[in-house]
PDB file of C-alpha atoms in Angstrom:
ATOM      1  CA  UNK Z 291       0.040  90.415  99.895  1.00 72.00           C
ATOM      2  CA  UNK Z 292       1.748  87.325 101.048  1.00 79.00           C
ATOM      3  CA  UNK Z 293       0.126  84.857  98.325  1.00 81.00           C
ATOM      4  CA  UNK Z 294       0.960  87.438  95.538  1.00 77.00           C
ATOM      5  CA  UNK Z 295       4.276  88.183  96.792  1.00 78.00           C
ATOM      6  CA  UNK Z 296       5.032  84.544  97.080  1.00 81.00           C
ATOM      7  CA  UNK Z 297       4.412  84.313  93.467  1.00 79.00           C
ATOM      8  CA  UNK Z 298       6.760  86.251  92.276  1.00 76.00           C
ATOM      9  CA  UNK Z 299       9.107  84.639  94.156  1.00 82.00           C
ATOM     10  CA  UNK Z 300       8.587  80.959  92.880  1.00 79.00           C
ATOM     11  CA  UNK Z 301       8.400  83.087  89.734  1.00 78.00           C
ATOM     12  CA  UNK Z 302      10.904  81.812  86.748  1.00 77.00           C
ATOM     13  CA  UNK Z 303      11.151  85.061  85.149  1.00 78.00           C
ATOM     14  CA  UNK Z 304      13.455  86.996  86.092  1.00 76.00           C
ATOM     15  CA  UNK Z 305      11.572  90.286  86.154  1.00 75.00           C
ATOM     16  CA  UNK Z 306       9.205  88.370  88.827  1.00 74.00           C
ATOM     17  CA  UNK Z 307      11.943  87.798  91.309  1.00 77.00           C
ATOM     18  CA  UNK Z 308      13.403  91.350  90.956  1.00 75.00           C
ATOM     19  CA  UNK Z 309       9.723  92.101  92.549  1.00 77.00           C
ATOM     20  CA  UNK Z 310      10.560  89.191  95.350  1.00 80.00           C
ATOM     21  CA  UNK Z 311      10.688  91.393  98.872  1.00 78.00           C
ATOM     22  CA  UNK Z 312      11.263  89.884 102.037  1.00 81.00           C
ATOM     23  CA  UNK Z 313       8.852  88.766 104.689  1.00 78.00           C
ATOM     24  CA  UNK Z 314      10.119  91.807 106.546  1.00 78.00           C
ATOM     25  CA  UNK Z 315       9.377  93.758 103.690  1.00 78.00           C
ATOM     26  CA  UNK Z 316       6.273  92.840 103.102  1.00 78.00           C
ATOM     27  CA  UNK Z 317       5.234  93.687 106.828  1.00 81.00           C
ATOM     28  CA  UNK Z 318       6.713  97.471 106.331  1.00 79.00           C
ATOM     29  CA  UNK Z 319       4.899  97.722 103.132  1.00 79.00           C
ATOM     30  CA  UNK Z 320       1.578  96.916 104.751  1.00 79.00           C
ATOM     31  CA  UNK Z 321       2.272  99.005 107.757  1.00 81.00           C
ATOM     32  CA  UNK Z 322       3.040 102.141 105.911  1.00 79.00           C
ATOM     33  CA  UNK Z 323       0.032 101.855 103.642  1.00 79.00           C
ATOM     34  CA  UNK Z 324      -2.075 101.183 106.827  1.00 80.00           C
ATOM     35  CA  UNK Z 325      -1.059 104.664 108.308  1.00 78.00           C
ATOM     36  CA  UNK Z 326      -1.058 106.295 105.046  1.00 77.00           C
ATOM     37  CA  UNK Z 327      -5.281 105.543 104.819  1.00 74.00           C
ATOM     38  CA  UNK Z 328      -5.371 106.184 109.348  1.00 75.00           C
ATOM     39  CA  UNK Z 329      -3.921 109.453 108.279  1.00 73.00           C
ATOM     40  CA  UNK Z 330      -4.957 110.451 105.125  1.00 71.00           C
ATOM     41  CA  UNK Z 331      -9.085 109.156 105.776  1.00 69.00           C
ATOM     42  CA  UNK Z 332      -9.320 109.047 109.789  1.00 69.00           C
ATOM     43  CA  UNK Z 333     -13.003 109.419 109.931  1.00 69.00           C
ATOM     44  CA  UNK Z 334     -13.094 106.542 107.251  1.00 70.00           C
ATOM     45  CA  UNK Z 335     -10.295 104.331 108.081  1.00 71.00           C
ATOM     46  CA  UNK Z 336     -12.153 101.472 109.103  1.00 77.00           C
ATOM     47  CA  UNK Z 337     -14.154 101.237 106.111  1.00 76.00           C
ATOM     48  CA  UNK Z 338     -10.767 101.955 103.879  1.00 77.00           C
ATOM     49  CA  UNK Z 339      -8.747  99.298 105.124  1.00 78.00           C
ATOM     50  CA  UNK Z 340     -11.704  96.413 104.913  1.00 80.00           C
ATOM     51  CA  UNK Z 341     -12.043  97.881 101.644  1.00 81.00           C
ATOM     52  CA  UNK Z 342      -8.322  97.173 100.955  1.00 79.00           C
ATOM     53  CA  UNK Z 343      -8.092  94.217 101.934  1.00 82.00           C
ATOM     54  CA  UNK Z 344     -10.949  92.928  99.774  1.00 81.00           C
ATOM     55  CA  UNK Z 345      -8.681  94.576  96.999  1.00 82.00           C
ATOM     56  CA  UNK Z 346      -5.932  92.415  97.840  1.00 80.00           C
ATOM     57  CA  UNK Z 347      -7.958  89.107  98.225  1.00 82.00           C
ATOM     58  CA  UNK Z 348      -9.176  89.591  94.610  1.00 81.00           C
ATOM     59  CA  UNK Z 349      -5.936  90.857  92.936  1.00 81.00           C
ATOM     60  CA  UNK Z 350      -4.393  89.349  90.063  1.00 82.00           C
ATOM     61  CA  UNK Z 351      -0.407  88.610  89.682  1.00 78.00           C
ATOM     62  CA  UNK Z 352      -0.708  91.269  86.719  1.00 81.00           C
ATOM     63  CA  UNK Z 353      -2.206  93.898  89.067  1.00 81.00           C
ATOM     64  CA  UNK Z 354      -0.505  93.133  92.180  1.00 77.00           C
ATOM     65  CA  UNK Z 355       3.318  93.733  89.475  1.00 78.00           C
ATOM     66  CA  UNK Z 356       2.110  96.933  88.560  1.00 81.00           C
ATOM     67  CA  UNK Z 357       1.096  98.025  91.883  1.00 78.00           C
ATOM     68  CA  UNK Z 358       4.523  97.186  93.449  1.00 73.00           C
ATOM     69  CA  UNK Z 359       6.332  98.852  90.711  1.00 76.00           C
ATOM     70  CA  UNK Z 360       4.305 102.126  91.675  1.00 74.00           C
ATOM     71  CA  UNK Z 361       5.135 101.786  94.554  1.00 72.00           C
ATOM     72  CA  UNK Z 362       9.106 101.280  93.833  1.00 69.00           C
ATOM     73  CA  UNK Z 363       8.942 104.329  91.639  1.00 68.00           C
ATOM     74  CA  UNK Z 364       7.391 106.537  94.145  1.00 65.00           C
ATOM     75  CA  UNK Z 365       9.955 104.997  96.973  1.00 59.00           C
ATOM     76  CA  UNK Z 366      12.571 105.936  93.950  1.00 50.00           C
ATOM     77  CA  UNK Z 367      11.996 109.526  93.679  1.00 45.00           C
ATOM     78  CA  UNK Z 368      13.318 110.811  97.135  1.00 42.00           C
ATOM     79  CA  UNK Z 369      16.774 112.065  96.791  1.00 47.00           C
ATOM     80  CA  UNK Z 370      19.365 109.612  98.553  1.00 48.00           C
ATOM     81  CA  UNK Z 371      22.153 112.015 100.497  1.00 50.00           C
ATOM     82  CA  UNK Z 372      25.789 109.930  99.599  1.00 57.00           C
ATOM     83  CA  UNK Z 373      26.835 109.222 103.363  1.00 59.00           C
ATOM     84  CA  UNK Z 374      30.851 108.958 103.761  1.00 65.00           C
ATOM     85  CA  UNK Z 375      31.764 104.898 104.675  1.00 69.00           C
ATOM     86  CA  UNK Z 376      32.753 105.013 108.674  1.00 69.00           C
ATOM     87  CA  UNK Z 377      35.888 104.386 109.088  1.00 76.00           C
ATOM     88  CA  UNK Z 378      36.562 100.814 110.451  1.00 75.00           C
ATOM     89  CA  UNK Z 379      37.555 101.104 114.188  1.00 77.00           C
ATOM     90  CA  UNK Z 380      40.394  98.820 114.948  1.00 77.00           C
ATOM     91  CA  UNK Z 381      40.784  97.774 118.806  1.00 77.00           C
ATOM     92  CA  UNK Z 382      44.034  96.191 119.900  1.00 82.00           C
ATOM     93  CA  UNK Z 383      44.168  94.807 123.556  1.00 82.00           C
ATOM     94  CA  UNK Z 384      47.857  93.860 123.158  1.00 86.00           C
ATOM     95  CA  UNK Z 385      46.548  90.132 123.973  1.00 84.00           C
ATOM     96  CA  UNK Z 386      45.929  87.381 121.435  1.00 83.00           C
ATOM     97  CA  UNK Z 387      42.719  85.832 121.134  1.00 77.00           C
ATOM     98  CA  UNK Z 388      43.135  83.167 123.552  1.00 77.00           C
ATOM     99  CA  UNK Z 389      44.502  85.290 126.149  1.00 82.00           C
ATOM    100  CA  UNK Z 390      41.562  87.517 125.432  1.00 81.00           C
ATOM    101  CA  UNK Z 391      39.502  84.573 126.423  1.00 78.00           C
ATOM    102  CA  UNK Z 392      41.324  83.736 129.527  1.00 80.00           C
ATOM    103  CA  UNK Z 393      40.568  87.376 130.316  1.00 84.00           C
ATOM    104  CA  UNK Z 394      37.064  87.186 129.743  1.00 82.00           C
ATOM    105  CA  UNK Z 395      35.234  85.650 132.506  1.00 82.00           C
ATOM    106  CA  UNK Z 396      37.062  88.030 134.825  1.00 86.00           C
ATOM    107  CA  UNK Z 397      34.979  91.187 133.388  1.00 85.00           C
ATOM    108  CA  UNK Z 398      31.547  88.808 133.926  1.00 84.00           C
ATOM    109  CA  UNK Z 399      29.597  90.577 136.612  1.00 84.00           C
ATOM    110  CA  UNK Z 400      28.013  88.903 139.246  1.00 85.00           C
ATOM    111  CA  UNK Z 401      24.435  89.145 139.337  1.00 84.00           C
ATOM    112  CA  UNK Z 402      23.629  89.105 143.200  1.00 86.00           C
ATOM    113  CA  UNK Z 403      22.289  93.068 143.696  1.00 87.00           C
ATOM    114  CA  UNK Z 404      21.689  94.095 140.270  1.00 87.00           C
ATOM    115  CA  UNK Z 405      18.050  93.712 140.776  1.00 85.00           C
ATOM    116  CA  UNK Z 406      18.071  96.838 142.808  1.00 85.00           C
ATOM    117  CA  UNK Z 407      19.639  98.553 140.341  1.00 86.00           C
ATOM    118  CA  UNK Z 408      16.291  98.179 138.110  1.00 83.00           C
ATOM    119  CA  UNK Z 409      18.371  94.682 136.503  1.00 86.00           C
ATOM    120  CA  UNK Z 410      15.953  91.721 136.184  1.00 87.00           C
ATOM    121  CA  UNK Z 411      18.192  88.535 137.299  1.00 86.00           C
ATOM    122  CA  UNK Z 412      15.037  86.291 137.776  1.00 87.00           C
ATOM    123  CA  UNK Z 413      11.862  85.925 135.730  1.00 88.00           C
ATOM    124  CA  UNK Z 414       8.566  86.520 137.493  1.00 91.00           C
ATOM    125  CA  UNK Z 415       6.038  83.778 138.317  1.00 91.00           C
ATOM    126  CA  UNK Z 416       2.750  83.107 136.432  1.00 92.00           C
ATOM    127  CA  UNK Z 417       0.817  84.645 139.066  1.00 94.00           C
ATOM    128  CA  UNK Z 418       2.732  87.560 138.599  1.00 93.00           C
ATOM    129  CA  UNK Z 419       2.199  87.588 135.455  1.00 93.00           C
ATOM    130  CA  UNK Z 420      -1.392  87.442 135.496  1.00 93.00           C
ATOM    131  CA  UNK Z 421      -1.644  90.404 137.734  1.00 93.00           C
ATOM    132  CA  UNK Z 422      -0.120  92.306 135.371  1.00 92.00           C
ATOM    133  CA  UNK Z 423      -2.139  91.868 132.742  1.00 92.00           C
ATOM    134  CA  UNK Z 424      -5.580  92.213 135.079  1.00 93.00           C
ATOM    135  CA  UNK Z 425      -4.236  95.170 135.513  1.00 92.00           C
ATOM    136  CA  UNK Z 426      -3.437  96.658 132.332  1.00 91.00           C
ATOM    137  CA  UNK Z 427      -7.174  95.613 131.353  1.00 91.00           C
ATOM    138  CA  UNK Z 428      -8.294  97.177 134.849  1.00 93.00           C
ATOM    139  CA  UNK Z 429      -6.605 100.400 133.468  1.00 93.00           C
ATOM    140  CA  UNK Z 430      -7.779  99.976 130.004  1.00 92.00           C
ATOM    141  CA  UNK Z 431      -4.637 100.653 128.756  1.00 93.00           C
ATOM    142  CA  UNK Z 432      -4.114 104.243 130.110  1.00 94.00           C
ATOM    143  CA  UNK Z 433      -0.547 105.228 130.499  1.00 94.00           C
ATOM    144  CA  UNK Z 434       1.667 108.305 131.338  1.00 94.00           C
ATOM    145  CA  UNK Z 435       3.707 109.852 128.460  1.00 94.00           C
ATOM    146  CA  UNK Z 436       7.840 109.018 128.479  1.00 93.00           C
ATOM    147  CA  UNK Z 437       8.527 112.359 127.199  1.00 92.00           C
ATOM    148  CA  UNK Z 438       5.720 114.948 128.378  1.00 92.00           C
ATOM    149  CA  UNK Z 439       3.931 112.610 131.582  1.00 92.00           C
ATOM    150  CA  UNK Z 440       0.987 113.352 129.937  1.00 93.00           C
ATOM    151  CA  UNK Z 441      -2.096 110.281 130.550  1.00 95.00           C
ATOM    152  CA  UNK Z 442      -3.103 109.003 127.699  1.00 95.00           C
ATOM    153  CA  UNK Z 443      -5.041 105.809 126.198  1.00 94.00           C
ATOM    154  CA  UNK Z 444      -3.060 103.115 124.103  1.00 93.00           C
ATOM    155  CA  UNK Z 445      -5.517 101.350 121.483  1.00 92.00           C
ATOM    156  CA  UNK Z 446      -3.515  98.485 120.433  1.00 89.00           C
ATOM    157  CA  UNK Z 447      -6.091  97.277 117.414  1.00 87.00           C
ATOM    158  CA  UNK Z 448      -6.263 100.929 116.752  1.00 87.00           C
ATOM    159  CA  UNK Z 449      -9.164 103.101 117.267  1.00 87.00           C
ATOM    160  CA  UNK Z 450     -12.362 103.311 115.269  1.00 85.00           C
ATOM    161  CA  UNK Z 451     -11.066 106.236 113.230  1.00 85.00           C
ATOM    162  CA  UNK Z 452      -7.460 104.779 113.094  1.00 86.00           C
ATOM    163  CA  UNK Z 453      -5.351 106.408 116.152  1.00 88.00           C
ATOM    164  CA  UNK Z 454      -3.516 104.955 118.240  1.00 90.00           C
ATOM    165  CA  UNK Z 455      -3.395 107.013 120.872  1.00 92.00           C
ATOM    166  CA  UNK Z 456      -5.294 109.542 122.797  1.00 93.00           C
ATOM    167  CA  UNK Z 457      -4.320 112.893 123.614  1.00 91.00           C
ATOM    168  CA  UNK Z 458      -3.027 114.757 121.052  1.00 91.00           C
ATOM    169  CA  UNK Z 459       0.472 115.599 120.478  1.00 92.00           C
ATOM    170  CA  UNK Z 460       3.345 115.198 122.285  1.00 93.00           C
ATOM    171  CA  UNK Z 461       5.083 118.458 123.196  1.00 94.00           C
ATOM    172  CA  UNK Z 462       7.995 117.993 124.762  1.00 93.00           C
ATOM    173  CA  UNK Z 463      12.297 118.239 125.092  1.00 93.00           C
ATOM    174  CA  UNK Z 464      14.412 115.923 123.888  1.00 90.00           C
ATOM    175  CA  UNK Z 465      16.631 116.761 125.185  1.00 90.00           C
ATOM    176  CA  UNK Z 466      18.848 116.452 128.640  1.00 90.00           C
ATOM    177  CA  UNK Z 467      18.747 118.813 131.640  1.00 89.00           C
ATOM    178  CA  UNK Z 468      21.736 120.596 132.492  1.00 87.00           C
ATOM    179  CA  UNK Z 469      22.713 121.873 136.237  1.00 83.00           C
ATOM    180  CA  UNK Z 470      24.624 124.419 136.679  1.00 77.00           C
ATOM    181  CA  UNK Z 471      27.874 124.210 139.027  1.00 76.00           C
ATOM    182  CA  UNK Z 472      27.286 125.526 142.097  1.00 74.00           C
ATOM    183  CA  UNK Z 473      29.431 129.124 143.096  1.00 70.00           C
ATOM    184  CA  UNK Z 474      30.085 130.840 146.014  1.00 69.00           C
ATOM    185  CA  UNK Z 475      28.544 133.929 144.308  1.00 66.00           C
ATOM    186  CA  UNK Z 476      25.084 132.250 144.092  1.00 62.00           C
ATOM    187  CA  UNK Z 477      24.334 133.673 147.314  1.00 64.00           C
ATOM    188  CA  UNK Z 478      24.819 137.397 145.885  1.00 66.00           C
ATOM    189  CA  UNK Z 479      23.731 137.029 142.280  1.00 61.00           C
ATOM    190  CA  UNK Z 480      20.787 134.311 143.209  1.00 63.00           C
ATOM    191  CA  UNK Z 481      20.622 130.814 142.161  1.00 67.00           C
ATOM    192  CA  UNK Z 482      20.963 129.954 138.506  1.00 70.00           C
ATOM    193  CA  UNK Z 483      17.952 127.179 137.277  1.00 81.00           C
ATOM    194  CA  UNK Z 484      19.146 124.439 135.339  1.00 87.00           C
ATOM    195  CA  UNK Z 485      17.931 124.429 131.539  1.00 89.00           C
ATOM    196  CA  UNK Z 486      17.421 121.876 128.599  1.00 89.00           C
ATOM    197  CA  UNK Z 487      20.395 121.672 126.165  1.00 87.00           C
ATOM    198  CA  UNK Z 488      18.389 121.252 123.200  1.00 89.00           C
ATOM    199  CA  UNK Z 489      16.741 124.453 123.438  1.00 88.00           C
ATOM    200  CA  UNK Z 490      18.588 126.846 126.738  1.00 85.00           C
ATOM    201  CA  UNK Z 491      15.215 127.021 128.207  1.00 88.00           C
ATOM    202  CA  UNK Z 492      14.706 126.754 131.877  1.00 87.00           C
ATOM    203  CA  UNK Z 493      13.245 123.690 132.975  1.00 88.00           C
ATOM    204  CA  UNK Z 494       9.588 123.855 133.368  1.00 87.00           C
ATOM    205  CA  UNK Z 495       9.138 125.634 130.267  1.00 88.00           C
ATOM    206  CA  UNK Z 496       7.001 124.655 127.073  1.00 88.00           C
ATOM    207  CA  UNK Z 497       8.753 121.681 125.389  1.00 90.00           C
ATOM    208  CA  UNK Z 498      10.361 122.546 121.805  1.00 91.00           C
ATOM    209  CA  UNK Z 499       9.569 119.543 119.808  1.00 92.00           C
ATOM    210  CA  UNK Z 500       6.311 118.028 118.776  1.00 93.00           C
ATOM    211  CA  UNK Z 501       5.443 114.735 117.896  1.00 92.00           C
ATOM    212  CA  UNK Z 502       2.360 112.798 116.441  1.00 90.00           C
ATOM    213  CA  UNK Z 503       1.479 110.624 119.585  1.00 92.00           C
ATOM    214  CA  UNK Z 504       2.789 109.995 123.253  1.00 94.00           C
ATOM    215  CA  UNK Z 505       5.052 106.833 123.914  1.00 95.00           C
ATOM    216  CA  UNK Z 506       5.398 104.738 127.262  1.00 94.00           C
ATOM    217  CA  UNK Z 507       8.422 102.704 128.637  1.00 93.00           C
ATOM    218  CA  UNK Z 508       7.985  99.600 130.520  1.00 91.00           C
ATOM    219  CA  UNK Z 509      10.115  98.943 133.598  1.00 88.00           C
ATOM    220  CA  UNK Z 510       8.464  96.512 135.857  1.00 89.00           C
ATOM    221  CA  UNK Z 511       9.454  93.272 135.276  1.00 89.00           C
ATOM    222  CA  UNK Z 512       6.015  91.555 135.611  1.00 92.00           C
ATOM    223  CA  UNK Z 513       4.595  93.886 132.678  1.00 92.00           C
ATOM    224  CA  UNK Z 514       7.014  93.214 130.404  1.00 91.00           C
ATOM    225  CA  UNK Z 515       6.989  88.961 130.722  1.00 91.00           C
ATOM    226  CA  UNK Z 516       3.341  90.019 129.724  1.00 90.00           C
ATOM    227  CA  UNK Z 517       4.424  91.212 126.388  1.00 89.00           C
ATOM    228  CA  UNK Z 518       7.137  88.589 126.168  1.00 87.00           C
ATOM    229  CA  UNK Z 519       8.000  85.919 128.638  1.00 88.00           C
ATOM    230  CA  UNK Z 520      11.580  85.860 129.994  1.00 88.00           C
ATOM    231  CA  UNK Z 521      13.317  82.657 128.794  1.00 85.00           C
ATOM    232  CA  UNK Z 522      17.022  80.938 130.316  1.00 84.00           C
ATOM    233  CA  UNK Z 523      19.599  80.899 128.112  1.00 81.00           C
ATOM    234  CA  UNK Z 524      20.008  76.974 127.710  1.00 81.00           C
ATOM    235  CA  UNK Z 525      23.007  75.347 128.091  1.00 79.00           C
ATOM    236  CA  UNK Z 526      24.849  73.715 124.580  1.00 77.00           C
ATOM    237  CA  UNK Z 527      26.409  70.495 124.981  1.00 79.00           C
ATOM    238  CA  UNK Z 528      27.814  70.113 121.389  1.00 75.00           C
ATOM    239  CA  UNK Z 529      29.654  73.810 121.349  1.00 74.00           C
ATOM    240  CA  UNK Z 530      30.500  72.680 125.180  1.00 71.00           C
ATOM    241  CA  UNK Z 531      32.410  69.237 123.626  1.00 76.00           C
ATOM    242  CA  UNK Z 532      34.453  71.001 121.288  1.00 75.00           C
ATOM    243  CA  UNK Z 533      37.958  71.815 122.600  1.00 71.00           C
ATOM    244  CA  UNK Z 534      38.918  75.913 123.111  1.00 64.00           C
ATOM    245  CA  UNK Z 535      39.699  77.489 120.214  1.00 61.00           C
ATOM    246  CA  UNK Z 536      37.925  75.177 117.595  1.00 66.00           C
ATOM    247  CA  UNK Z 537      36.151  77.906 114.942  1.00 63.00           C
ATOM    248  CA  UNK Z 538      32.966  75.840 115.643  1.00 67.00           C
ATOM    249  CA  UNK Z 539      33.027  77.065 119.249  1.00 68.00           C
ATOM    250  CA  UNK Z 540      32.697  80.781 120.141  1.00 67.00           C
ATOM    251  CA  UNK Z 541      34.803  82.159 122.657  1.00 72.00           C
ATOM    252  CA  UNK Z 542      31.406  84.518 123.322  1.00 80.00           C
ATOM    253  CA  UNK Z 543      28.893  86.039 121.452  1.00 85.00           C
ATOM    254  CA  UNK Z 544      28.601  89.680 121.541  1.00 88.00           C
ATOM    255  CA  UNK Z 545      24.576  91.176 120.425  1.00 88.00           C
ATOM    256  CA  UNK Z 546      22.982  94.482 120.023  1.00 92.00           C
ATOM    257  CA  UNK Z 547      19.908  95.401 120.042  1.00 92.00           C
ATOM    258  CA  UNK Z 548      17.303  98.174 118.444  1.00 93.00           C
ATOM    259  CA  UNK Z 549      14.755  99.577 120.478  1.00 92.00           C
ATOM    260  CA  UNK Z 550      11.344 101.073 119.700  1.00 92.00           C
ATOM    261  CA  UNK Z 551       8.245 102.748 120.818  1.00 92.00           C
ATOM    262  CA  UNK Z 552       4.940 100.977 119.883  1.00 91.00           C
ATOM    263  CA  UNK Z 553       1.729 100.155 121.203  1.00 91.00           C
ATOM    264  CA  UNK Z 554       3.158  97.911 123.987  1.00 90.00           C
ATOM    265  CA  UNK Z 555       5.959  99.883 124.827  1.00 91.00           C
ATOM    266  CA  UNK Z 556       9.259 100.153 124.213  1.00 91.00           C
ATOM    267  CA  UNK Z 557      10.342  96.676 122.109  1.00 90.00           C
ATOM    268  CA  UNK Z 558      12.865  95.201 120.814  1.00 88.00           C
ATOM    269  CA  UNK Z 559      12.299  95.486 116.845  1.00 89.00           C
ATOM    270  CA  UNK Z 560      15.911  93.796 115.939  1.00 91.00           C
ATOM    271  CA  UNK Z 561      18.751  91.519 117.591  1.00 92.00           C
ATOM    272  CA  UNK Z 562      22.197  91.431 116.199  1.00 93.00           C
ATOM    273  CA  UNK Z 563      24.191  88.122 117.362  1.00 92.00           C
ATOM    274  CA  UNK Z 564      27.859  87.628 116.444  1.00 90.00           C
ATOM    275  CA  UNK Z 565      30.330  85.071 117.461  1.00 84.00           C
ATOM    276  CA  UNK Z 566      34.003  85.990 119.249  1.00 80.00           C
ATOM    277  CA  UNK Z 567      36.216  86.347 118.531  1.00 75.00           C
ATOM    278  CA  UNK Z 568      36.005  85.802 114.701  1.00 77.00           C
ATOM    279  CA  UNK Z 569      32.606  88.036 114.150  1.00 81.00           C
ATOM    280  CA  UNK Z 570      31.257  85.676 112.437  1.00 84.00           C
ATOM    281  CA  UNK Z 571      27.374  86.203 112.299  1.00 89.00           C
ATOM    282  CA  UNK Z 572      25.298  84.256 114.401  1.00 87.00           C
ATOM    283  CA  UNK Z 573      21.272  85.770 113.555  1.00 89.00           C
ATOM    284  CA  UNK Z 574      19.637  89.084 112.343  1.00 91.00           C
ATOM    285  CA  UNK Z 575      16.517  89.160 112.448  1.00 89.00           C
ATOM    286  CA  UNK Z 576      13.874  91.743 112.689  1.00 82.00           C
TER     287      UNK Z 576
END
């Protein structure tokens, strides 16, 4: 998909690179037409998707057009709800920027402690490391559910007939529990048992939303320099040189990130980096 992609891209017509997608793109696009086939075929899947990719291999610039244009009109026919702009939210500290800077470092939190707060201040050794992968291959990838604590297996290639997981569905609440405020009456009318807000049911009930597989979180620091290794923010001795206040020299740069569940946990799928104060943007990337 790459190669044909690519192309369209170099293409000179202009109908070519109105095809032209993004490397991004591209990788969503193959995704969603690799769970379409573990879905739609999972008895078959392996077969299907060795069989697709052959079809790729030997498609022609012609074929691959048409294809993608299918695709776009397909994409095209789900109704898009109009969605009301947010308003812009406006924050005034009373301070101008370079007091705001001044200010800054006073907010920085020191790090000493925050490790046993579940904070990870220092990355772990190799050794470490390598524990924690013997034993995630010890375990052969069994893990307990986020939502429902249910074990379950993680294939990470997939399995032969295109899961991902073992075990089902995933019935549980999304939901938070609620505890009721303690009354002096209690001891009369009996204690009340806290329930779920998304549904009023008492905790320890049935949960009252499915989904397709179970997810895991990853806390322990050694497991997740497994998936990817913790790196120090290195210092910059150009932006360093340049006087306060120079618009080539952030006063700080503010990020956000998006989380998601996947085979190896929950990742990071996107970081958001701006510079500040001007919010000027810094990277984006998925």
């Amino acid at each position: 998909m790459a190669a044909l992609n690519n192309k369209l891209c170099k293409s000179e017509d202009p109908e070519d690179t109105a095809l032209c997608v993004t490397h991004a793109d591209l990788i969503k696009m193959s995704l969603d037409e690799e769970e379409k086939l573990a879905r739609g075929n999972p008895q078959v899947y392996s077969n299907l998707i060795r069989l697709r990719m052959v079809a790729y291999k030997k498609m022609q610039p012609d074929e691959w057009r048409l294809h993608h244009r299918q695709q776009i009109a397909s994409n095209s026919t789900i109704p898009q709800v109009p969605t009301k702009p947010s308003p812009t939210l406006v924050l005034d500290t009373g301070l101008s920027p370079a007091d705001e800077l001044l200010f800054l470092p006073s907010l920085v939190t020191k790090q000493e402690g925050l490790d046993s707060h579940g904070y990870i201040t220092s990355p772990p050794t190799s050794a470490e490391i390598g524990s924690a992968r013997a034993g995630v291959e010890m375990s052969a990838n069994w893990e307990a559910c986020e939502r429902c604590q249910t074990r379950f297996q993680v294939f990470p290639d997939r399995r032969e007939d295109g899961a991902l997981t073992s075990g089902g569905k995933c019935t549980y609440h999304h939901g938070k529990r609620i505890r009721p405020t303690r009354e002096k009456a209690d001891a009369i009318k009996g204690h009340v048992e806290p329930t779920w807000d998304c549904c009023n049911e008492p905790v320890g009930t049935a949960g009252c939303t499915v989904a397709e597989t179970h997810v895991f979180k990853i806390s322990d620091r050694k497991r997740l320099a497994a998936v990817m290794p913790f790196e120090w923010t290195p210092e910059n001795p150009v932006l360093e040189a340049l006087p306060i206040g120079d618009s080539r020299r952030p006063g700080a740069v503010t990020f956000d990130c998006e989380m998601c569940y996947t085979v190896r946990g929950f990742e990071l799928v996107r970081l958001t980096a701006v510079a500040w104060p001007t919010g000027e943007p810094i990277i984006d990337v998925l």
